[in-house]
Amino acid sequence: MRAIFYLILIISAYLIIKSLLEPRPRNSADKIRSRTRAADIGSDMVQDLYCNTFIPKESAIKEVISGKVHFFCSKECSNKFKAKV
Ligand SMILES: [Zn+2]
């Protein structure tokens, strides 16, 4: 009886240690990588609110509409968006 108890104890201890050690470094590395990737896209690309295309921030048309800064791929889109609002 005691042998089975120890066996269960060892197996559960092994599973706990395995679950603690294995996924952690992989997950945290993925999280950091995806976070930096999202930050890179966020700093360079902006979304056109009218046609929903992503455009580089430098070439986007910047419009301040009701106190908020919006970006558009073209003057046409900004005019259409302003007409819609
Ligand atoms: Zn557009």
Short mmCIF file of C-alpha atoms and ligand atoms in Angstrom, two decimals:
data_model
loop_
_atom_site.label_atom_id
_atom_site.label_comp_id
_atom_site.label_asym_id
_atom_site.label_seq_id
_atom_site.Cartn_x
_atom_site.Cartn_y
_atom_site.Cartn_z
CA MET A 1 0.00 0.00 0.00
CA ARG A 2 2.75 2.39 0.94
CA ALA A 3 4.57 1.80 -2.37
CA ILE A 4 1.50 2.89 -4.35
CA PHE A 5 1.11 6.01 -2.19
CA TYR A 6 4.73 7.01 -2.82
CA LEU A 7 4.36 6.25 -6.53
CA ILE A 8 1.34 8.57 -6.79
CA LEU A 9 3.19 11.21 -4.77
CA ILE A 10 6.25 11.01 -7.06
CA ILE A 11 4.14 11.14 -10.24
CA SER A 12 2.11 14.13 -9.05
CA ALA A 13 5.28 15.89 -7.87
CA TYR A 14 6.86 15.19 -11.27
CA LEU A 15 3.81 16.56 -13.11
CA ILE A 16 3.72 19.70 -10.94
CA ILE A 17 7.44 20.36 -11.44
CA LYS A 18 7.11 19.66 -15.17
CA SER A 19 4.18 22.07 -15.56
CA LEU A 20 6.04 24.73 -13.57
CA LEU A 21 9.32 24.44 -15.43
CA GLU A 22 8.33 23.71 -19.01
CA PRO A 23 5.81 26.24 -20.35
CA ARG A 24 7.04 29.29 -18.47
CA PRO A 25 10.17 30.37 -20.37
CA ARG A 26 8.54 29.63 -23.71
CA ASN A 27 5.35 31.59 -22.89
CA SER A 28 7.08 34.65 -21.45
CA ALA A 29 9.43 34.82 -24.44
CA ASP A 30 6.47 34.62 -26.83
CA LYS A 31 4.62 37.32 -24.89
CA ILE A 32 7.59 39.68 -25.00
CA ARG A 33 8.13 38.97 -28.70
CA SER A 34 4.46 39.55 -29.63
CA ARG A 35 4.32 42.68 -27.45
CA THR A 36 7.34 44.25 -29.16
CA ARG A 37 5.96 43.22 -32.56
CA ALA A 38 2.61 44.89 -31.81
CA ALA A 39 4.42 48.00 -30.58
CA ASP A 40 6.46 48.15 -33.79
CA ILE A 41 3.33 48.00 -35.95
CA GLY A 42 1.53 50.50 -33.72
CA SER A 43 4.32 53.08 -34.01
CA ASP A 44 4.70 52.82 -37.81
CA MET A 45 1.26 51.99 -39.15
CA VAL A 46 -2.04 53.82 -38.72
CA GLN A 47 -5.52 52.78 -39.79
CA ASP A 48 -7.70 54.71 -42.16
CA LEU A 49 -11.06 55.01 -40.38
CA TYR A 50 -13.00 55.26 -43.64
CA CYS A 51 -11.62 52.39 -45.76
CA ASN A 52 -9.85 50.53 -42.90
CA THR A 53 -6.50 50.26 -44.71
CA PHE A 54 -3.27 50.45 -42.79
CA ILE A 55 -0.92 53.20 -43.97
CA PRO A 56 2.55 54.22 -42.77
CA LYS A 57 2.18 57.12 -40.34
CA GLU A 58 4.58 59.35 -42.33
CA SER A 59 2.51 59.13 -45.53
CA ALA A 60 -0.92 59.21 -43.86
CA ILE A 61 -3.15 62.27 -43.98
CA LYS A 62 -3.63 63.63 -40.47
CA GLU A 63 -6.95 65.20 -39.61
CA VAL A 64 -8.23 66.50 -36.27
CA ILE A 65 -11.92 65.68 -36.08
CA SER A 66 -13.86 66.64 -32.92
CA GLY A 67 -10.65 66.97 -30.89
CA LYS A 68 -9.22 63.59 -31.93
CA VAL A 69 -6.42 62.92 -34.41
CA HIS A 70 -7.45 60.59 -37.23
CA PHE A 71 -5.35 59.22 -40.08
CA PHE A 72 -6.45 58.61 -43.65
CA CYS A 73 -4.84 57.07 -46.74
CA SER A 74 -6.04 59.93 -48.96
CA LYS A 75 -7.74 63.33 -48.83
CA GLU A 76 -10.76 61.67 -50.43
CA CYS A 77 -11.16 59.26 -47.49
CA SER A 78 -10.82 62.06 -44.94
CA ASN A 79 -13.47 64.11 -46.77
CA LYS A 80 -15.82 61.12 -46.98
CA PHE A 81 -15.27 60.37 -43.29
CA LYS A 82 -15.94 63.98 -42.31
CA ALA A 83 -19.13 63.95 -44.43
CA LYS A 84 -20.26 60.78 -42.66
CA VAL A 85 -19.66 62.13 -39.13
ZN ZN B 1 -8.69 55.30 -47.29
#
